[in-house]
Tab-separated table of C-alpha atoms (C1' of nucleotides) in Angstrom:
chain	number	residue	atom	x	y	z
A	131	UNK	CA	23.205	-19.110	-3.042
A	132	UNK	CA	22.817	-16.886	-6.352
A	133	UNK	CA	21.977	-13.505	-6.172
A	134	UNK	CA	18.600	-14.081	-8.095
A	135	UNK	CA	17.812	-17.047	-5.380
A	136	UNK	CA	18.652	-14.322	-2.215
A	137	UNK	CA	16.531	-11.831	-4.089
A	138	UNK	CA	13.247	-13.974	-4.018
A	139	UNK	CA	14.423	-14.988	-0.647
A	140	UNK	CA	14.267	-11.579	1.162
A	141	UNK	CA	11.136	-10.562	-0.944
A	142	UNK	CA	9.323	-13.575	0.553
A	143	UNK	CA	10.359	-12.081	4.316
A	144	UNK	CA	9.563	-8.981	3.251
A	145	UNK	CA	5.968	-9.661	1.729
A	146	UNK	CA	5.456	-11.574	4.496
A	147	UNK	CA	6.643	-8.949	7.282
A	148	UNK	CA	5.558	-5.751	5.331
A	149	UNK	CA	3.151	-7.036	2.485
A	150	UNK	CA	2.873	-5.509	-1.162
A	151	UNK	CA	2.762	-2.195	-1.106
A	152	UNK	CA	4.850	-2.103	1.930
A	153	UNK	CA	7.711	-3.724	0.560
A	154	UNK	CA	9.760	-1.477	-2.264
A	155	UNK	CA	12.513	-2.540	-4.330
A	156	UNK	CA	14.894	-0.983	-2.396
A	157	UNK	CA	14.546	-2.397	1.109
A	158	UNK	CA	14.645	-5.787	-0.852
A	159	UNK	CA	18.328	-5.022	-2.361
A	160	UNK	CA	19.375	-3.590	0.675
A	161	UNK	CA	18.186	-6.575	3.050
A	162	UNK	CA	19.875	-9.147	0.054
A	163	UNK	CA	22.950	-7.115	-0.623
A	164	UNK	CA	22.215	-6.271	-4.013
A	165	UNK	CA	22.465	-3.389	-6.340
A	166	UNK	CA	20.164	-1.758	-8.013
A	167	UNK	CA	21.744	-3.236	-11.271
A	168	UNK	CA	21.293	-6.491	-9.986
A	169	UNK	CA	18.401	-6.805	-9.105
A	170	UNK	CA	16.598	-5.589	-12.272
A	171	UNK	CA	18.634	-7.750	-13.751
A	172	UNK	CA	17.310	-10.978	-13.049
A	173	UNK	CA	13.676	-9.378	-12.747
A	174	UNK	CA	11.829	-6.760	-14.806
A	175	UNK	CA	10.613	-5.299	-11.341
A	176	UNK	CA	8.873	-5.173	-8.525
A	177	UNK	CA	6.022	-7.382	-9.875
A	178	UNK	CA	8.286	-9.934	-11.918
A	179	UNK	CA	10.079	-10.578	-8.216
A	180	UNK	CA	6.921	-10.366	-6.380
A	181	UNK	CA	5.334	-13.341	-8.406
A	182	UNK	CA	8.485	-15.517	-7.678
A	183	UNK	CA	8.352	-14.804	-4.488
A	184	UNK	CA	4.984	-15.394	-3.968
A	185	UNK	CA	4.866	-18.888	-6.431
A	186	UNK	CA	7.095	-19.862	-4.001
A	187	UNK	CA	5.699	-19.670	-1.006
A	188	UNK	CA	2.686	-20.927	-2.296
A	189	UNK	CA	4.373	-23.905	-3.284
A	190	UNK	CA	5.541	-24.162	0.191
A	191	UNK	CA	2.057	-23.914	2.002
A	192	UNK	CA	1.249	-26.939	0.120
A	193	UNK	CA	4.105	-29.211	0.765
A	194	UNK	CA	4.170	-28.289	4.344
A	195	UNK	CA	0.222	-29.602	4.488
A	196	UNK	CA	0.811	-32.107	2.676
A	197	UNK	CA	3.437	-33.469	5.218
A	198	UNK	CA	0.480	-33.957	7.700
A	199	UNK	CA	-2.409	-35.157	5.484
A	200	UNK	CA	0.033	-37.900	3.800
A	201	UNK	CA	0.837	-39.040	7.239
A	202	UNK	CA	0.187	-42.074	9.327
A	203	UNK	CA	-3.460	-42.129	11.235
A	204	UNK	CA	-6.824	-41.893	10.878
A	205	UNK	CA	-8.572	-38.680	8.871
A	206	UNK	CA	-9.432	-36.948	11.615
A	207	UNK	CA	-6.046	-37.881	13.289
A	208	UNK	CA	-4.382	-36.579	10.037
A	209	UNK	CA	-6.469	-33.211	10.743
A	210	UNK	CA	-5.982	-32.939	14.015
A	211	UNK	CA	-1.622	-33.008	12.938
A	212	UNK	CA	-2.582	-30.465	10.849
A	213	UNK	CA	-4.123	-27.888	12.494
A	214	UNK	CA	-1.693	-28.639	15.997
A	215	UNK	CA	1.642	-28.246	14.227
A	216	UNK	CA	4.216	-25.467	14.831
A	217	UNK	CA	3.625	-22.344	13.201
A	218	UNK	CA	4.670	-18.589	13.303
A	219	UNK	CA	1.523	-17.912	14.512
A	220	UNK	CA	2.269	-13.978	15.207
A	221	UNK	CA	4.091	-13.872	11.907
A	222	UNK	CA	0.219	-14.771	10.176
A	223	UNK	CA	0.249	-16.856	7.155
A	224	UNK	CA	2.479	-15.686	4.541
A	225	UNK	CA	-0.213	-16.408	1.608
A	226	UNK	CA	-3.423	-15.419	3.859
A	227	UNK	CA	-1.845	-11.794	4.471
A	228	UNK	CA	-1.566	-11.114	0.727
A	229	UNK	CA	-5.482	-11.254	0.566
A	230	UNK	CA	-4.948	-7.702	1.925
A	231	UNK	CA	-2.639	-6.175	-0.033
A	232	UNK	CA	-5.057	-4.240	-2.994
A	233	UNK	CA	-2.413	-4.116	-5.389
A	234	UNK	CA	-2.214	-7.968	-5.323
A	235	UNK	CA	-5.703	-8.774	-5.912
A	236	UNK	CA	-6.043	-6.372	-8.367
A	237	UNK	CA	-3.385	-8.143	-10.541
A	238	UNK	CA	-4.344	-11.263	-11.922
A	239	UNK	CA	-0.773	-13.211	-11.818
A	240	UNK	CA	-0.149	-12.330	-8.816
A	241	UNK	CA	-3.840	-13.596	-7.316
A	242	UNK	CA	-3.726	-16.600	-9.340
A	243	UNK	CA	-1.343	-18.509	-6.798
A	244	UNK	CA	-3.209	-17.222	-3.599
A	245	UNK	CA	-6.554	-18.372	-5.068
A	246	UNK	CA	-4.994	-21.843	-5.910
A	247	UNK	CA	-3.172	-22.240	-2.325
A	248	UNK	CA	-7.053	-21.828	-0.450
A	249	UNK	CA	-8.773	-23.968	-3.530
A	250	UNK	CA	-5.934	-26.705	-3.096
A	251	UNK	CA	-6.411	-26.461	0.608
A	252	UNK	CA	-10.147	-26.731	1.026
A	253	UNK	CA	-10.527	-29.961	-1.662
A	254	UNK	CA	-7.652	-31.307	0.690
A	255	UNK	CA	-9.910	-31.208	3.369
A	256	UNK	CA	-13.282	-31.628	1.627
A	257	UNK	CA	-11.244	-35.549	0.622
A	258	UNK	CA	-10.019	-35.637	4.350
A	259	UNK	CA	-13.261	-34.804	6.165
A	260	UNK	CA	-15.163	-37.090	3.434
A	261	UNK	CA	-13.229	-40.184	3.949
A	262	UNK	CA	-13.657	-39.564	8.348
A	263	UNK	CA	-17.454	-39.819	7.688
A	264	UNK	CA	-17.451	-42.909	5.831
A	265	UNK	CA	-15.265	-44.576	8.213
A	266	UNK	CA	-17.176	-42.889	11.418
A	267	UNK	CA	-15.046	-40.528	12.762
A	268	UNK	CA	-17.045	-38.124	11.768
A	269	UNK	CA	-21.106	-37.259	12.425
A	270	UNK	CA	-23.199	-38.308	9.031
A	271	UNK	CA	-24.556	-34.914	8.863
A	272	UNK	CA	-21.888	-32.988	8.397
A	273	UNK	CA	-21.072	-31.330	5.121
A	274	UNK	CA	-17.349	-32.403	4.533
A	275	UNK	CA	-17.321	-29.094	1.945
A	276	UNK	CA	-18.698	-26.487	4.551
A	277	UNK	CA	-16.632	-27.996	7.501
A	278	UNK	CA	-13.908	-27.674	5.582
A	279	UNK	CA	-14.335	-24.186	4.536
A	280	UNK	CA	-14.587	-23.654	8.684
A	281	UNK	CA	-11.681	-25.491	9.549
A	282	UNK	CA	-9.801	-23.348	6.969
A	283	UNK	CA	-11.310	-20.459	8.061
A	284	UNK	CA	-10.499	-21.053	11.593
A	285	UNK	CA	-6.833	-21.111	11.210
A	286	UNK	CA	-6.975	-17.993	9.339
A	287	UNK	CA	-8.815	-16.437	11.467
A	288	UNK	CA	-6.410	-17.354	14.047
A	289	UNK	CA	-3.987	-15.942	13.013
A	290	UNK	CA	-5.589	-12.710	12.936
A	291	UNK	CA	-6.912	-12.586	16.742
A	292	UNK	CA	-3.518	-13.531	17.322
A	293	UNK	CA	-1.817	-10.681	15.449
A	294	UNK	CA	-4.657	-7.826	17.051
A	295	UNK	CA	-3.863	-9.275	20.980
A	296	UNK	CA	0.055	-9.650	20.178
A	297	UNK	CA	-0.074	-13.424	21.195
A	298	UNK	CA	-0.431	-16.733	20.395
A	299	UNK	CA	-3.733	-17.713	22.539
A	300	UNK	CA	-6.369	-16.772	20.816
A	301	UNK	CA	-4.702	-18.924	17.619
A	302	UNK	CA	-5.045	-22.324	19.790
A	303	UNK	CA	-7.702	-20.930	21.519
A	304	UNK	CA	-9.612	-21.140	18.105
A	305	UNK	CA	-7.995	-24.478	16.906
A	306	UNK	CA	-9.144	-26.253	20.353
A	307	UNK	CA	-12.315	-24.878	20.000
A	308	UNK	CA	-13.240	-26.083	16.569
A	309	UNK	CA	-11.265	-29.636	17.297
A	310	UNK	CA	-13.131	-29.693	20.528
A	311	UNK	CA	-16.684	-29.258	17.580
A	312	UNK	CA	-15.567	-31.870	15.813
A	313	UNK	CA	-14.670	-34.050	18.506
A	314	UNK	CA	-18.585	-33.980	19.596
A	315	UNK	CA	-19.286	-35.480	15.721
A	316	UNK	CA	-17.442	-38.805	16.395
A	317	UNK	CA	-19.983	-41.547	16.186
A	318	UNK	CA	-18.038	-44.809	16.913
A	319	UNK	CA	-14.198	-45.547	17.308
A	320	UNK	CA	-12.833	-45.624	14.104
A	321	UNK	CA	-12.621	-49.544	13.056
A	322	UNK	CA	-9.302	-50.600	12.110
A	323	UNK	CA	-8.742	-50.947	8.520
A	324	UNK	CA	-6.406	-53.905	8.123
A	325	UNK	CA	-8.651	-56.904	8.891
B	16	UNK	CA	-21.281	17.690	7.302
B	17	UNK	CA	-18.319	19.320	8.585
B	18	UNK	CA	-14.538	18.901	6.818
B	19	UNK	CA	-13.146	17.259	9.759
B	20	UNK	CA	-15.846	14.942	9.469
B	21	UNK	CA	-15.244	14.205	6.002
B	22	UNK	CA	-11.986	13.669	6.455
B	23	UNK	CA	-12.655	10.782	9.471
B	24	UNK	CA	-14.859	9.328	6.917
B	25	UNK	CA	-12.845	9.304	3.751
B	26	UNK	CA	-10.112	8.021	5.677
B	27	UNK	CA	-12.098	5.461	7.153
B	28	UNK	CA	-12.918	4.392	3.559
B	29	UNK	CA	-9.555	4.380	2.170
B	30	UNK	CA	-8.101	2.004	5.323
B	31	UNK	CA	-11.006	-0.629	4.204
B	32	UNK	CA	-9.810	-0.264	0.546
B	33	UNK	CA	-6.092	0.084	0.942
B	34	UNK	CA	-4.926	-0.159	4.409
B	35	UNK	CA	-3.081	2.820	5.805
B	36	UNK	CA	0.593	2.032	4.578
B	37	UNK	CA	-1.050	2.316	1.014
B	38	UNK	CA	-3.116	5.293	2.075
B	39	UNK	CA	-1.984	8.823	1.571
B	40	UNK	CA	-3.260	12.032	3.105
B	41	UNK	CA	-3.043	13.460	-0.842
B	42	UNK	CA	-5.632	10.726	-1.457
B	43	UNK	CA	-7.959	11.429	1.533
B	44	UNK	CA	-7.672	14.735	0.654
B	45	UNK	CA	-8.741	14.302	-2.973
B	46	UNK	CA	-11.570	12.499	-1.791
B	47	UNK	CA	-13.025	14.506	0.496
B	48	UNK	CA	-12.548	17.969	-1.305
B	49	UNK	CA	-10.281	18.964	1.237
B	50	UNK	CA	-6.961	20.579	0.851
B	51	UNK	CA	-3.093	19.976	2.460
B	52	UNK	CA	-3.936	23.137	4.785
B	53	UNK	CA	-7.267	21.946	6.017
B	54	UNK	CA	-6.379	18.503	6.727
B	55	UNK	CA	-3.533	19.907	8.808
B	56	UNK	CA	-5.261	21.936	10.268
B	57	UNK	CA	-7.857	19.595	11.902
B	58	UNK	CA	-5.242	16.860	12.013
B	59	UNK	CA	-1.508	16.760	13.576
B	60	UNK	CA	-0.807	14.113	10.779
B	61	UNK	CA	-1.700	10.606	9.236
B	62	UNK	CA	-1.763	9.082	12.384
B	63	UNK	CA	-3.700	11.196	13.894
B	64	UNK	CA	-6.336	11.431	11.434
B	65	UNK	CA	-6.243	7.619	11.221
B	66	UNK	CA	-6.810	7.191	14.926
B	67	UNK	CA	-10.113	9.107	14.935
B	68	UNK	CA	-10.992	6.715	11.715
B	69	UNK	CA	-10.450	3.451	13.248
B	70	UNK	CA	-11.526	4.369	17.129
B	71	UNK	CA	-15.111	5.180	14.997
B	72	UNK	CA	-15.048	2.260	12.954
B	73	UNK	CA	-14.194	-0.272	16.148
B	74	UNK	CA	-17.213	1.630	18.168
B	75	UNK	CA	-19.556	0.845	14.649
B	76	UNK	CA	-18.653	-2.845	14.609
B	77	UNK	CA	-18.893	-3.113	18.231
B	78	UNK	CA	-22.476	-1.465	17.723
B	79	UNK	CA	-23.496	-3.633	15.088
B	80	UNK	CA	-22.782	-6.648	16.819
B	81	UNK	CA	-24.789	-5.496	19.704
B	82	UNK	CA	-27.923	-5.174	17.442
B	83	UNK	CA	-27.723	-9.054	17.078
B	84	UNK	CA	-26.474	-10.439	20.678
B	85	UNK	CA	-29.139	-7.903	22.041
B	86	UNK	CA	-32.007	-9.245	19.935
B	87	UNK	CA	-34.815	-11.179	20.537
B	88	UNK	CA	-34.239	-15.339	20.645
B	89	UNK	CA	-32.393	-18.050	22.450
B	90	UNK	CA	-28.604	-17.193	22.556
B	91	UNK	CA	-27.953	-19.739	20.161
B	92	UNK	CA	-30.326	-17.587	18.132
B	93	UNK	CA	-28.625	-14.454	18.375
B	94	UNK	CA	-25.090	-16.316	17.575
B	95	UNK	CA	-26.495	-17.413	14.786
B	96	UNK	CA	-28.287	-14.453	13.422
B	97	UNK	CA	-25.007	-12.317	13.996
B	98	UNK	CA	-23.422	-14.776	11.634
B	99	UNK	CA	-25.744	-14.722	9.105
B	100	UNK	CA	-25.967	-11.054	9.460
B	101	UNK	CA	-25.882	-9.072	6.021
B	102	UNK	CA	-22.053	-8.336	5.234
B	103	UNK	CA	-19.830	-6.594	2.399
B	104	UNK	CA	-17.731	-9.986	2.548
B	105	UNK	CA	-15.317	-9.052	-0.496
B	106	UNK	CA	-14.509	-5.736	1.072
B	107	UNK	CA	-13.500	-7.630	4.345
B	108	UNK	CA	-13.647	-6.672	7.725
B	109	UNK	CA	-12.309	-3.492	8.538
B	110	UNK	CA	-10.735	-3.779	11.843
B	111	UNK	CA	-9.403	-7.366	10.982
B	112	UNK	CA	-7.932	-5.886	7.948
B	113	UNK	CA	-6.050	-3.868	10.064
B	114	UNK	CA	-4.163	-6.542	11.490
B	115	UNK	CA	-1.869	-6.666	8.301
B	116	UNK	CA	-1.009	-3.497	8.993
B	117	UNK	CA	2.702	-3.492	10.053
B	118	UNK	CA	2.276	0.206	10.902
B	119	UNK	CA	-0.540	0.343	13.167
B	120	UNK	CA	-0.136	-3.049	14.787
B	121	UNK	CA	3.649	-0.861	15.539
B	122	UNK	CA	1.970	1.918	17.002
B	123	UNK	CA	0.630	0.843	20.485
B	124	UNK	CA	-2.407	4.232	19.883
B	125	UNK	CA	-3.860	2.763	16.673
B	126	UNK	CA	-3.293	-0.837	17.477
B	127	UNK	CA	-5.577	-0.341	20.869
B	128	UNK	CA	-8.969	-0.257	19.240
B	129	UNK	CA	-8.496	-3.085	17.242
B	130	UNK	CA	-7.232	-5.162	20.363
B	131	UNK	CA	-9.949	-4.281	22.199
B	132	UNK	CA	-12.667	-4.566	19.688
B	133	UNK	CA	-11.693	-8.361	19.413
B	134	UNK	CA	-11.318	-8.782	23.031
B	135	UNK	CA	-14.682	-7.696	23.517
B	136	UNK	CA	-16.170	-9.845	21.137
B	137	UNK	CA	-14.892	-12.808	22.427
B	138	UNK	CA	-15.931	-11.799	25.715
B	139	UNK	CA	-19.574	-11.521	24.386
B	140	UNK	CA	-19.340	-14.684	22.340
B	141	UNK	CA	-18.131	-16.381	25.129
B	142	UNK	CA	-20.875	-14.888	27.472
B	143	UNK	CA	-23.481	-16.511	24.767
B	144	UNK	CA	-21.744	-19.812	24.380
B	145	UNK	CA	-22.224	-20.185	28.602
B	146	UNK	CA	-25.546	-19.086	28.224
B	147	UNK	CA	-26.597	-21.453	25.647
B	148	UNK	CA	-24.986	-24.116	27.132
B	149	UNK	CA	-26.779	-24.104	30.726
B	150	UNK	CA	-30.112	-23.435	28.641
B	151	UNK	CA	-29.315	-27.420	27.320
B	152	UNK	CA	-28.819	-25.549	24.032
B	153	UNK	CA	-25.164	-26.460	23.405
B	154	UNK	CA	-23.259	-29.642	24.787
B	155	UNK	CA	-21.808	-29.076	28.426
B	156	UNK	CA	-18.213	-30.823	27.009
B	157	UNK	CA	-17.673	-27.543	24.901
B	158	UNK	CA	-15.424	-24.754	26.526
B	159	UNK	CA	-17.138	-21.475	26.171
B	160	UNK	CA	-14.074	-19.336	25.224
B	161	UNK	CA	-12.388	-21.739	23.343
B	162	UNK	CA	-15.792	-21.877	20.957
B	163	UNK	CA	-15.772	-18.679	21.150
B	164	UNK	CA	-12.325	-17.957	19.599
B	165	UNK	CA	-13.357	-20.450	17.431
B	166	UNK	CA	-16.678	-18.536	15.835
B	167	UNK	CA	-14.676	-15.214	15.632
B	168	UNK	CA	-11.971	-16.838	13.745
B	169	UNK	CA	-14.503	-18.263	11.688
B	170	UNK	CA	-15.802	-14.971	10.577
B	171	UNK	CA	-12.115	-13.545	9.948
B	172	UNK	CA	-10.667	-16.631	7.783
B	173	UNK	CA	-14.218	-16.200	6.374
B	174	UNK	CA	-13.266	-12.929	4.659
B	175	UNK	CA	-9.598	-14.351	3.773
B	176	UNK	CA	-11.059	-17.210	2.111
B	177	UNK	CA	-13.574	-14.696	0.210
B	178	UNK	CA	-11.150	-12.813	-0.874
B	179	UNK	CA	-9.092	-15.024	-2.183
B	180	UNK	CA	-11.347	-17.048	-3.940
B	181	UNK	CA	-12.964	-13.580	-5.687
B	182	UNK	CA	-16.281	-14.481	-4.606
B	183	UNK	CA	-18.715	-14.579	-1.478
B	184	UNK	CA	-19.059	-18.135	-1.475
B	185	UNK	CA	-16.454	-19.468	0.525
B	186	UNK	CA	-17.151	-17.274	3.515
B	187	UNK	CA	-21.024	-18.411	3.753
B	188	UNK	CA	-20.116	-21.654	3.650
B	189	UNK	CA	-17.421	-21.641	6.410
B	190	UNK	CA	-20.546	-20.187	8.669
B	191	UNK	CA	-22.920	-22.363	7.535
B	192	UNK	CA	-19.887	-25.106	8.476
B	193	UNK	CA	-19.551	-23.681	11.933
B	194	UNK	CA	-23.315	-23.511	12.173
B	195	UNK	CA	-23.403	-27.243	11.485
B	196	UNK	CA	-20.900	-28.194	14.077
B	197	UNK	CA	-22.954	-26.237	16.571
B	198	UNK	CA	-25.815	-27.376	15.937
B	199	UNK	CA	-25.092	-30.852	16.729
B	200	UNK	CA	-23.881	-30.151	20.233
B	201	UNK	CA	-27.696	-29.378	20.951
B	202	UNK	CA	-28.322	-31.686	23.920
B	203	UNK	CA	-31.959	-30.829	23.998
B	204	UNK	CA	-34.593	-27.978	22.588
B	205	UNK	CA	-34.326	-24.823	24.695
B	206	UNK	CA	-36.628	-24.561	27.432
B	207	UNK	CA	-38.669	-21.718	27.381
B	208	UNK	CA	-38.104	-18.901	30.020
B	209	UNK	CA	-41.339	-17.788	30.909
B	210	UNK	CA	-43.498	-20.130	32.990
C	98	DG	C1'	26.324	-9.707	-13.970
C	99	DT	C1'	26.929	-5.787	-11.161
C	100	DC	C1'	27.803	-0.953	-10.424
C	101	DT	C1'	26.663	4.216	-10.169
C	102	DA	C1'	24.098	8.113	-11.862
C	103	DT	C1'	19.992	10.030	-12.906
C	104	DA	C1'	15.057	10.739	-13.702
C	105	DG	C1'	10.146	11.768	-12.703
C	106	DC	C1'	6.923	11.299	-9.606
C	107	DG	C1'	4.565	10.676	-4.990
C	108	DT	C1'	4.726	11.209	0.112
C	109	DG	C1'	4.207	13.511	4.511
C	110	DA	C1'	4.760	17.770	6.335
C	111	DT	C1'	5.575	22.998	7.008
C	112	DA	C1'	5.102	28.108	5.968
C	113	DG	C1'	2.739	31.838	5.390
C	114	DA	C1'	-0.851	34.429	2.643
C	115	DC	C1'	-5.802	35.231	2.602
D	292	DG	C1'	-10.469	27.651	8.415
D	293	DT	C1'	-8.762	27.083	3.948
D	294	DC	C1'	-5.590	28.042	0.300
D	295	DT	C1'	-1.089	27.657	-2.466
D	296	DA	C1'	3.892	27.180	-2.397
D	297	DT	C1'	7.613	24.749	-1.089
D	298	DC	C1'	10.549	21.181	1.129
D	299	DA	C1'	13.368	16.927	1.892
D	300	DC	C1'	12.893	12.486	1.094
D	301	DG	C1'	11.663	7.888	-0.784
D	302	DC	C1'	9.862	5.161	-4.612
D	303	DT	C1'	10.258	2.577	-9.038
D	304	DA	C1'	12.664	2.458	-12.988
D	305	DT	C1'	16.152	3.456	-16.817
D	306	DA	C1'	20.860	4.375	-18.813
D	307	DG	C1'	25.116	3.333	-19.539
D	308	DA	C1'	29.865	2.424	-17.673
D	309	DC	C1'	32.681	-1.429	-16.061
DNA sequence: GTCTATAGCGTGATAGAC
DNA sequence: GTCTATCACGCTATAGAC
């Protein structure tokens, strides 16, 4: 692994662990066993490693979601993956906890990539929630655009219950609760597709 | 008003803004025309000064949320006009904010009013969410503190989602979403009480 | 590419005068 | 109670040797 690859490594811990403006240049070189030299190097600072870091990890949230919306089942089956798989739940959400950091949101490139992430994430489930309606899963009256924003909301949410009680209940406390919501919106079994 | 309690205020201020790893006493000191020697005199330190801020600011949300859950209306009423409530959503919530905060979710003093704040709410939320449910209001299926994590969450990932996005919008329509699913769990109108 | 040395500034806190 | 002076330390970055 190149030094430049370890660098944006540890900065994602860090930012993730510590945020922005608790994260400085040094504890990054330290924690990657690299010099000073080194690291401003590869990157013209703090910043220039903080956007890699954070493109990364973006990138990341995606692919991770998209492992359980491109899988086999129904929508709401797909969802229900989703929102039940394995997570660092007292660790929070790596891009959700940069929504925090002022000196983040205040910086244009470095927002651009959270803003995406949430705006990739809620048309994933506006499609998702959309396409369990028309086949019935789903209650007719539902808006698949405001349900998603909830379902969204809910996990990140969870995570910060979580965080403020030190454990990971009140996380699947809130992701039973709104699957238990949706649940009540089924209006048939959904038909099969393949005949 | 007296310096100490411009101090608790500023400071207050300054952990919504900033959060208290990027908060300095110089800063609360600028900003409420107090100097190094006052502060510390009132004050042991940043800690100290930052419990008083956030013990106050967990009694006003707590307070504010009372307004609505003791108001006039069916539970389901009061629910919903607590989440429709007037709110600075871009500025986020300041106790949930909190959260993020690697120092004070460290230190078990500071860390204690923002536990508590949330376990209280869900306590009241779930209180609600029984209530409405043997009034017929809500569907006797749903668990009462599961929905309840659920609506809290709600209202946190609301403010992620707000903040990421740079606009309002996605946190109204994650309550309006949450609002929806409710609302079709109504088994029947609420009775009335008094005859 | 990586190292060490250095800089200028901010932080959190203390001391002691008024 | 409030002020100014001072402290030791950490932060972010630059310079220049190797």
């Amino acid at each position: 692994m190149s030094t430049a690859e370890r660098l944006i490594e540890t900065t994602r811990e860090l930012l993730w662990e510590r945020g922005y403006v608790g994260t400085s240049p040094k504890a990054i070189q330290q924690r990657a066993g690299a010099g000073q030299g080194s690291m401003y190097h590869h990157f013209s600072g703090k910043p220039d490693l903080a956007l890699a870091a954070i493109r990364r990890s973006a990138e990341e949230m995606q692919a991770k979601a998209e492992q359980q919306f491109g899988g086999p089942g129904t929508a709401l089956e797909r969802i229900t993956a989703y929102l039940r798989r394995e997570r660092e739940v007292l660790k929070g959400c790596p891009i959700g906890r940069l929504t925090q950091d002022p000196d983040v949101m205040a910086d244009p490139e470095l927002r651009r990539p959270v803003d995406e992430t949430f705006a990739w994430l809620h048309g994933r489930f506006t499609a998702l929630l959309t396409e369990a309606r028309d086949q019935g899963e789903l209650n007719a009256a539902l808006d698949p655009a405001s349900t998603a924003s909830t379902v969204v909301a809910v996990l990140q949410g969870g995570y910060v219950l979580a965080r403020a009680a030190g454990s990971d209940e009140p996380f699947h406390r809130a992701v039973e609760g709104v699957l238990g919501l949706l649940a009540g919106h089924a209006t048939a079994p959904a038909p099969s597709h393949d005949r």
